Amino acid sequence: NAGVMQNPRHLVRRRGQEARLRCSPMKGHSHVYWYRQLPEEGLKFMVYLQKENIIDESGMPKERFSAEFPKEGPSILRIQQVVRGDSAAYFCASSLSRESGSPLHFGNGTRLTVT
Amino acid sequence: AQTVTQSQPEMSVQEAETVTLSCTYDTSESDYYLFWYKQPPSRQMILVIRQEAYKQQNATENRFSVNFQKAAKSFSLKISDSQLGDAAMYFCAYRSADSNYQLIWGAGTKLIIKP
C-alpha cells in the first residue's frame, strides 16, 4: 500500500517529555502537511514542508513545536516538553504538487495523549 | 476570514433511507473549493465529494450528492440508501482556489445509521 503512513498510531507521553511523530508521504509526493485535530473539531493547519524546506509554518505554535522533512526519511513533527493541551490527533497529508488542483492524501493520524 | 459551520452535531438515519447533512460557509472570495470528508472510527480522513465554486452543476459520487447554493453559501451533503458503513464523522471543508492545503474545517456531524 503506497498511502500516507503515520506512526505511531497512538503515543502516550508524560508532561515535560518529548513527542516525535513520523509521516512517510505517498510514493512520489514531495509535499507534506501537518494538521492537528482537537476533540469535536475539524483539522487545523500547522505546517507545510517540501523536501528539506519549510514553506509555511503559519499554523505552528511558536514554542516547543518543530517540523522537518529531510532529504531521506520521513517527515517528523516534534513537540518538546509536552503539556496536557497538546493531547490531540495529529494528521499528515501529502500531495504531488502545490498546485491548487493537487489533492491531499491523508494518513490515519497519530493520537497523542499527555498524562 | 473564512468560516465553515456545521449546525448538526449528530444525525441519525434508518438504514436504506436518505439523510442530508448541512453546511454553511462565509467567504468574500468568488473562486474556491468545497469538500465533504468522512472520518470513520479508524480515524482516516476520506474525501467523499468535492465541488468547485465556479461549477453550477452539483457534484455527485454514487450515493453521495451535494446541494450547492452559492448565493446562500450553503453546501449540504445528501446520502441516499444509507448503509451501516456510512456511520462516521462527516466534515465540511472550504479552501481558497489559490491554495491546496489551507483548508477551513467545520466542527463535524456524527452520523449514526440505525439497522
Tab-separated table of C-alpha atoms in Angstrom, chain A residues 19-62:
chain	number	residue	atom	x	y	z
A	19	ALA	CA	6.891	13.546	21.368
A	20	ARG	CA	8.077	12.591	17.892
A	21	LEU	CA	5.506	11.881	15.211
A	22	ARG	CA	6.521	10.398	11.872
A	23	CYS	CA	4.972	10.674	8.445
A	24	SER	CA	6.001	8.939	5.237
A	25	PRO	CA	4.227	10.545	2.259
A	26	MET	CA	2.778	8.698	-0.666
A	27	LYS	CA	5.343	7.441	-3.121
A	28	GLY	CA	6.413	10.246	-5.422
A	29	HIS	CA	4.983	13.009	-3.204
A	30	SER	CA	7.402	15.671	-2.021
A	31	HIS	CA	4.903	17.995	-0.313
A	32	VAL	CA	3.896	17.232	3.265
A	33	TYR	CA	1.396	18.988	5.522
A	34	TRP	CA	0.687	18.560	9.227
A	35	TYR	CA	-2.668	19.217	10.859
A	36	ARG	CA	-3.963	18.970	14.407
A	37	GLN	CA	-7.424	17.816	15.379
A	38	LEU	CA	-8.761	18.575	18.831
A	39	PRO	CA	-11.776	16.582	20.109
A	40	GLU	CA	-15.078	17.578	18.473
A	41	GLU	CA	-13.297	19.828	15.976
A	42	GLY	CA	-12.084	19.775	12.411
A	43	LEU	CA	-8.438	19.843	11.417
A	44	LYS	CA	-6.270	22.922	11.915
A	45	PHE	CA	-3.324	23.522	9.594
A	46	MET	CA	0.074	23.590	11.278
A	47	VAL	CA	2.903	23.458	8.748
A	48	TYR	CA	3.716	22.750	5.104
A	49	LEU	CA	7.078	21.289	4.123
A	50	GLN	CA	8.714	20.393	0.882
A	51	LYS	CA	11.856	18.290	0.958
A	52	GLU	CA	14.321	19.974	3.359
A	53	ASN	CA	12.345	23.235	3.349
A	54	ILE	CA	9.606	24.707	5.497
A	55	ILE	CA	7.255	26.509	3.124
A	56	ASP	CA	4.538	27.700	5.501
A	57	GLU	CA	4.561	27.367	9.284
A	58	SER	CA	1.867	29.920	9.986
A	59	GLY	CA	-0.214	27.420	11.967
A	60	MET	CA	2.603	26.147	14.124
A	61	PRO	CA	2.860	27.271	17.763
A	62	LYS	CA	5.951	29.446	18.156
